[in-house]
Amino acid sequence: MLTVVDASISGCAGETGQSGSGGGSAPSATDKTSRESYDQFVAQMAEILAVTGEQAGWTTEFSEPWPLEPGNELTPEPCDVENWRTSPYQLSLQVLGPGAEDLQADRDAMIRYMEDQGLEISGVFGDPSYPEGVAWDATGRGENGLKVIYATSSHHRAVTLHGECSAHPSMQNKVSQEAP
């Protein structure tokens, strides 16, 4: 069993690291269509999984194989859950995959990837004193609500990707590989 410690606040993080009306401001948003957001999201997830060295054997949090089949849809979520009526939307998904042998090297490779992408790193947890099965974690936050949460253990790995926020009206609809 993978035990994940996520010290982040749910929703999109604003400049202060808080979401909604908790003192922070909502992230800025792009105006990408749902299809542009979907394509960017899928490409970024592929990059992240390439960093792990294990591109096969991943499933979504809904037990669907990754990469998604053409008919599978993602439902955009509000970036600011407290102000969801006026909030831009983003794609979010967690994928689960095979464990790693060297947890520190695996997590550190993901941290380097996130830094190379310009993400601000936080929530770095894990050291050799952790019991077997407890995840080594790292979180990276970028512009426009982008967030990557990575957890690695000897049993499983978890990648949670929150794509960029978009104010385009199409982001209020489900989207798939078949979307226009």
PDB file of C-alpha atoms in Angstrom:
ATOM      1  CA  MET A   1       0.000   0.000   0.000  1.00  0.00           C
ATOM      2  CA  LEU A   2       1.281   3.471  -0.888  1.00  0.00           C
ATOM      3  CA  THR A   3       1.018   6.015   1.882  1.00  0.00           C
ATOM      4  CA  VAL A   4       1.170   9.540   0.508  1.00  0.00           C
ATOM      5  CA  VAL A   5       1.770  12.599   2.631  1.00  0.00           C
ATOM      6  CA  ASP A   6       0.487  15.687   0.801  1.00  0.00           C
ATOM      7  CA  ALA A   7       0.972  18.863   2.763  1.00  0.00           C
ATOM      8  CA  SER A   8      -0.459  21.052   0.022  1.00  0.00           C
ATOM      9  CA  ILE A   9      -3.736  22.908   0.157  1.00  0.00           C
ATOM     10  CA  SER A  10      -6.356  21.640  -2.258  1.00  0.00           C
ATOM     11  CA  GLY A  11      -7.354  23.677  -5.279  1.00  0.00           C
ATOM     12  CA  CYS A  12      -5.101  25.901  -7.350  1.00  0.00           C
ATOM     13  CA  ALA A  13      -2.392  27.617  -5.428  1.00  0.00           C
ATOM     14  CA  GLY A  14      -2.179  31.363  -5.725  1.00  0.00           C
ATOM     15  CA  GLU A  15       0.951  33.412  -5.323  1.00  0.00           C
ATOM     16  CA  THR A  16       0.773  33.064  -1.556  1.00  0.00           C
ATOM     17  CA  GLY A  17       0.412  29.290  -1.717  1.00  0.00           C
ATOM     18  CA  GLN A  18      -3.206  29.370  -0.599  1.00  0.00           C
ATOM     19  CA  SER A  19      -6.364  28.804  -2.515  1.00  0.00           C
ATOM     20  CA  GLY A  20      -9.673  30.559  -2.703  1.00  0.00           C
ATOM     21  CA  SER A  21     -10.472  33.172  -0.097  1.00  0.00           C
ATOM     22  CA  GLY A  22      -7.961  31.811   2.411  1.00  0.00           C
ATOM     23  CA  GLY A  23      -5.823  34.919   1.983  1.00  0.00           C
ATOM     24  CA  GLY A  24      -4.368  33.995  -1.401  1.00  0.00           C
ATOM     25  CA  SER A  25      -5.366  35.017  -4.861  1.00  0.00           C
ATOM     26  CA  ALA A  26      -6.572  32.695  -7.592  1.00  0.00           C
ATOM     27  CA  PRO A  27      -3.908  31.849 -10.165  1.00  0.00           C
ATOM     28  CA  SER A  28      -3.874  33.619 -13.465  1.00  0.00           C
ATOM     29  CA  ALA A  29      -5.417  31.678 -16.320  1.00  0.00           C
ATOM     30  CA  THR A  30      -4.720  31.069 -19.968  1.00  0.00           C
ATOM     31  CA  ASP A  31      -7.400  31.145 -22.667  1.00  0.00           C
ATOM     32  CA  LYS A  32      -6.565  27.705 -24.106  1.00  0.00           C
ATOM     33  CA  THR A  33      -9.444  25.634 -25.433  1.00  0.00           C
ATOM     34  CA  SER A  34     -10.280  22.381 -23.701  1.00  0.00           C
ATOM     35  CA  ARG A  35      -8.593  20.449 -26.523  1.00  0.00           C
ATOM     36  CA  GLU A  36      -5.408  22.553 -26.288  1.00  0.00           C
ATOM     37  CA  SER A  37      -5.431  22.038 -22.513  1.00  0.00           C
ATOM     38  CA  TYR A  38      -6.029  18.295 -22.950  1.00  0.00           C
ATOM     39  CA  ASP A  39      -3.184  17.885 -25.446  1.00  0.00           C
ATOM     40  CA  GLN A  40      -0.812  19.852 -23.200  1.00  0.00           C
ATOM     41  CA  PHE A  41      -1.928  17.823 -20.170  1.00  0.00           C
ATOM     42  CA  VAL A  42      -1.374  14.455 -21.889  1.00  0.00           C
ATOM     43  CA  ALA A  43       2.044  15.567 -23.207  1.00  0.00           C
ATOM     44  CA  GLN A  44       3.128  16.743 -19.762  1.00  0.00           C
ATOM     45  CA  MET A  45       1.995  13.490 -18.139  1.00  0.00           C
ATOM     46  CA  ALA A  46       4.007  11.570 -20.764  1.00  0.00           C
ATOM     47  CA  GLU A  47       7.096  13.672 -19.937  1.00  0.00           C
ATOM     48  CA  ILE A  48       6.648  13.040 -16.217  1.00  0.00           C
ATOM     49  CA  LEU A  49       6.294   9.285 -16.710  1.00  0.00           C
ATOM     50  CA  ALA A  50       9.373   9.276 -18.954  1.00  0.00           C
ATOM     51  CA  VAL A  51      11.351  10.759 -16.049  1.00  0.00           C
ATOM     52  CA  THR A  52      10.372   7.754 -13.902  1.00  0.00           C
ATOM     53  CA  GLY A  53      11.832   5.391 -16.490  1.00  0.00           C
ATOM     54  CA  GLU A  54       8.618   3.340 -16.288  1.00  0.00           C
ATOM     55  CA  GLN A  55       6.228   4.337 -19.031  1.00  0.00           C
ATOM     56  CA  ALA A  56       4.197   1.114 -18.897  1.00  0.00           C
ATOM     57  CA  GLY A  57       2.005  -0.242 -16.132  1.00  0.00           C
ATOM     58  CA  TRP A  58       0.330   3.023 -15.120  1.00  0.00           C
ATOM     59  CA  THR A  59      -3.380   3.316 -14.337  1.00  0.00           C
ATOM     60  CA  THR A  60      -5.559   6.283 -13.505  1.00  0.00           C
ATOM     61  CA  GLU A  61      -7.148   6.817 -10.123  1.00  0.00           C
ATOM     62  CA  PHE A  62     -10.282   5.347 -11.764  1.00  0.00           C
ATOM     63  CA  SER A  63      -8.455   2.084 -12.664  1.00  0.00           C
ATOM     64  CA  GLU A  64      -8.319   2.972 -16.364  1.00  0.00           C
ATOM     65  CA  PRO A  65      -5.040   2.224 -18.161  1.00  0.00           C
ATOM     66  CA  TRP A  66      -2.796   5.179 -18.980  1.00  0.00           C
ATOM     67  CA  PRO A  67      -2.515   6.527 -21.624  1.00  0.00           C
ATOM     68  CA  LEU A  68      -6.262   6.964 -21.921  1.00  0.00           C
ATOM     69  CA  GLU A  69      -8.199   5.308 -24.713  1.00  0.00           C
ATOM     70  CA  PRO A  70      -9.638   7.770 -27.287  1.00  0.00           C
ATOM     71  CA  GLY A  71     -13.203   7.627 -25.881  1.00  0.00           C
ATOM     72  CA  ASN A  72     -12.217   8.242 -22.246  1.00  0.00           C
ATOM     73  CA  GLU A  73     -13.076  11.748 -21.080  1.00  0.00           C
ATOM     74  CA  LEU A  74     -11.574  14.046 -18.490  1.00  0.00           C
ATOM     75  CA  THR A  75     -13.810  16.486 -16.665  1.00  0.00           C
ATOM     76  CA  PRO A  76     -12.217  19.886 -15.994  1.00  0.00           C
ATOM     77  CA  GLU A  77     -12.463  21.114 -12.406  1.00  0.00           C
ATOM     78  CA  PRO A  78     -12.654  24.668 -11.079  1.00  0.00           C
ATOM     79  CA  CYS A  79      -9.259  26.089 -10.146  1.00  0.00           C
ATOM     80  CA  ASP A  80     -10.805  27.988  -7.252  1.00  0.00           C
ATOM     81  CA  VAL A  81     -13.283  25.634  -5.592  1.00  0.00           C
ATOM     82  CA  GLU A  82     -14.582  28.352  -3.277  1.00  0.00           C
ATOM     83  CA  ASN A  83     -15.496  30.622  -6.213  1.00  0.00           C
ATOM     84  CA  TRP A  84     -16.355  27.874  -8.683  1.00  0.00           C
ATOM     85  CA  ARG A  85     -19.027  29.875 -10.511  1.00  0.00           C
ATOM     86  CA  THR A  86     -16.489  32.388 -11.814  1.00  0.00           C
ATOM     87  CA  SER A  87     -13.346  30.274 -11.623  1.00  0.00           C
ATOM     88  CA  PRO A  88     -11.299  29.179 -14.612  1.00  0.00           C
ATOM     89  CA  TYR A  89     -11.035  25.386 -15.000  1.00  0.00           C
ATOM     90  CA  GLN A  90      -8.188  22.869 -15.171  1.00  0.00           C
ATOM     91  CA  LEU A  91      -7.659  19.190 -15.890  1.00  0.00           C
ATOM     92  CA  SER A  92      -6.557  17.079 -12.922  1.00  0.00           C
ATOM     93  CA  LEU A  93      -5.728  13.403 -12.693  1.00  0.00           C
ATOM     94  CA  GLN A  94      -3.701  10.989 -10.602  1.00  0.00           C
ATOM     95  CA  VAL A  95      -1.929   8.025 -12.171  1.00  0.00           C
ATOM     96  CA  LEU A  96      -0.464   5.110 -10.236  1.00  0.00           C
ATOM     97  CA  GLY A  97       2.450   2.967 -11.349  1.00  0.00           C
ATOM     98  CA  PRO A  98       5.156   0.522 -10.363  1.00  0.00           C
ATOM     99  CA  GLY A  99       7.432   1.184  -7.395  1.00  0.00           C
ATOM    100  CA  ALA A 100      11.061   2.289  -7.469  1.00  0.00           C
ATOM    101  CA  GLU A 101      14.209   0.669  -6.123  1.00  0.00           C
ATOM    102  CA  ASP A 102      16.118   3.809  -5.113  1.00  0.00           C
ATOM    103  CA  LEU A 103      13.499   6.149  -3.642  1.00  0.00           C
ATOM    104  CA  GLN A 104      15.801   9.116  -3.107  1.00  0.00           C
ATOM    105  CA  ALA A 105      17.240   8.954  -6.639  1.00  0.00           C
ATOM    106  CA  ASP A 106      13.736   8.541  -8.087  1.00  0.00           C
ATOM    107  CA  ARG A 107      12.307  11.511  -6.164  1.00  0.00           C
ATOM    108  CA  ASP A 108      15.390  13.640  -6.873  1.00  0.00           C
ATOM    109  CA  ALA A 109      15.081  12.956 -10.630  1.00  0.00           C
ATOM    110  CA  MET A 110      11.490  14.209 -10.479  1.00  0.00           C
ATOM    111  CA  ILE A 111      12.557  17.294  -8.518  1.00  0.00           C
ATOM    112  CA  ARG A 112      15.168  18.067 -11.206  1.00  0.00           C
ATOM    113  CA  TYR A 113      12.491  17.677 -13.906  1.00  0.00           C
ATOM    114  CA  MET A 114      10.123  20.005 -12.039  1.00  0.00           C
ATOM    115  CA  GLU A 115      12.884  22.578 -11.522  1.00  0.00           C
ATOM    116  CA  ASP A 116      13.774  22.364 -15.237  1.00  0.00           C
ATOM    117  CA  GLN A 117      10.104  23.126 -15.976  1.00  0.00           C
ATOM    118  CA  GLY A 118      10.310  26.255 -13.800  1.00  0.00           C
ATOM    119  CA  LEU A 119       8.182  24.833 -10.987  1.00  0.00           C
ATOM    120  CA  GLU A 120       8.644  25.991  -7.397  1.00  0.00           C
ATOM    121  CA  ILE A 121       9.427  22.939  -5.248  1.00  0.00           C
ATOM    122  CA  SER A 122       7.800  22.348  -1.859  1.00  0.00           C
ATOM    123  CA  GLY A 123       6.527  19.439   0.205  1.00  0.00           C
ATOM    124  CA  VAL A 124       9.736  17.413  -0.062  1.00  0.00           C
ATOM    125  CA  PHE A 125       9.440  14.473   2.337  1.00  0.00           C
ATOM    126  CA  GLY A 126      11.354  11.234   2.750  1.00  0.00           C
ATOM    127  CA  ASP A 127      14.528   9.914   4.270  1.00  0.00           C
ATOM    128  CA  PRO A 128      16.083   6.513   4.986  1.00  0.00           C
ATOM    129  CA  SER A 129      14.351   6.360   8.385  1.00  0.00           C
ATOM    130  CA  TYR A 130      10.931   6.080   6.697  1.00  0.00           C
ATOM    131  CA  PRO A 131       9.332   2.648   7.154  1.00  0.00           C
ATOM    132  CA  GLU A 132       8.872   0.379   4.124  1.00  0.00           C
ATOM    133  CA  GLY A 133       5.975   1.494   1.916  1.00  0.00           C
ATOM    134  CA  VAL A 134       5.879   5.126   3.032  1.00  0.00           C
ATOM    135  CA  ALA A 135       6.246   7.436   0.062  1.00  0.00           C
ATOM    136  CA  TRP A 136       8.997   9.946  -0.578  1.00  0.00           C
ATOM    137  CA  ASP A 137       7.169  13.038  -1.891  1.00  0.00           C
ATOM    138  CA  ALA A 138       7.765  16.298  -3.730  1.00  0.00           C
ATOM    139  CA  THR A 139       5.386  18.965  -5.028  1.00  0.00           C
ATOM    140  CA  GLY A 140       6.078  21.456  -7.797  1.00  0.00           C
ATOM    141  CA  ARG A 141       3.956  24.530  -8.513  1.00  0.00           C
ATOM    142  CA  GLY A 142       4.070  26.601 -11.668  1.00  0.00           C
ATOM    143  CA  GLU A 143       2.273  29.459 -13.305  1.00  0.00           C
ATOM    144  CA  ASN A 144      -1.431  29.458 -14.122  1.00  0.00           C
ATOM    145  CA  GLY A 145      -2.266  26.810 -11.513  1.00  0.00           C
ATOM    146  CA  LEU A 146       0.040  24.057 -12.817  1.00  0.00           C
ATOM    147  CA  LYS A 147       0.931  21.623 -10.020  1.00  0.00           C
ATOM    148  CA  VAL A 148       2.697  18.248  -9.944  1.00  0.00           C
ATOM    149  CA  ILE A 149       2.594  16.065  -6.837  1.00  0.00           C
ATOM    150  CA  TYR A 150       4.944  13.074  -6.955  1.00  0.00           C
ATOM    151  CA  ALA A 151       5.138  10.214  -4.467  1.00  0.00           C
ATOM    152  CA  THR A 152       7.433   7.221  -4.772  1.00  0.00           C
ATOM    153  CA  SER A 153       7.791   4.076  -2.689  1.00  0.00           C
ATOM    154  CA  SER A 154       9.140   0.584  -3.215  1.00  0.00           C
ATOM    155  CA  HIS A 155       5.584  -0.627  -3.952  1.00  0.00           C
ATOM    156  CA  HIS A 156       3.979   2.146  -6.044  1.00  0.00           C
ATOM    157  CA  ARG A 157       4.437   5.605  -7.496  1.00  0.00           C
ATOM    158  CA  ALA A 158       1.763   8.273  -7.773  1.00  0.00           C
ATOM    159  CA  VAL A 159       1.725  11.307 -10.045  1.00  0.00           C
ATOM    160  CA  THR A 160      -1.010  13.878  -9.530  1.00  0.00           C
ATOM    161  CA  LEU A 161      -1.056  16.474 -12.270  1.00  0.00           C
ATOM    162  CA  HIS A 162      -3.156  19.622 -12.127  1.00  0.00           C
ATOM    163  CA  GLY A 163      -2.904  21.307 -15.534  1.00  0.00           C
ATOM    164  CA  GLU A 164      -2.895  25.018 -16.200  1.00  0.00           C
ATOM    165  CA  CYS A 165      -6.068  26.938 -15.477  1.00  0.00           C
ATOM    166  CA  SER A 166      -7.971  28.187 -18.508  1.00  0.00           C
ATOM    167  CA  ALA A 167     -10.822  30.668 -18.692  1.00  0.00           C
ATOM    168  CA  HIS A 168     -11.929  29.429 -22.132  1.00  0.00           C
ATOM    169  CA  PRO A 169     -15.666  28.497 -22.100  1.00  0.00           C
ATOM    170  CA  SER A 170     -14.927  25.032 -23.552  1.00  0.00           C
ATOM    171  CA  MET A 171     -13.181  24.120 -20.279  1.00  0.00           C
ATOM    172  CA  GLN A 172     -16.597  23.698 -18.671  1.00  0.00           C
ATOM    173  CA  ASN A 173     -17.211  20.568 -20.790  1.00  0.00           C
ATOM    174  CA  LYS A 174     -15.734  17.077 -20.729  1.00  0.00           C
ATOM    175  CA  VAL A 175     -12.815  16.577 -23.091  1.00  0.00           C
ATOM    176  CA  SER A 176     -11.105  13.601 -24.715  1.00  0.00           C
ATOM    177  CA  GLN A 177      -8.759  12.737 -27.586  1.00  0.00           C
ATOM    178  CA  GLU A 178     -11.792  12.934 -29.848  1.00  0.00           C
ATOM    179  CA  ALA A 179     -12.822  16.479 -28.833  1.00  0.00           C
ATOM    180  CA  PRO A 180     -12.721  19.063 -31.629  1.00  0.00           C
TER     181      PRO A 180
END
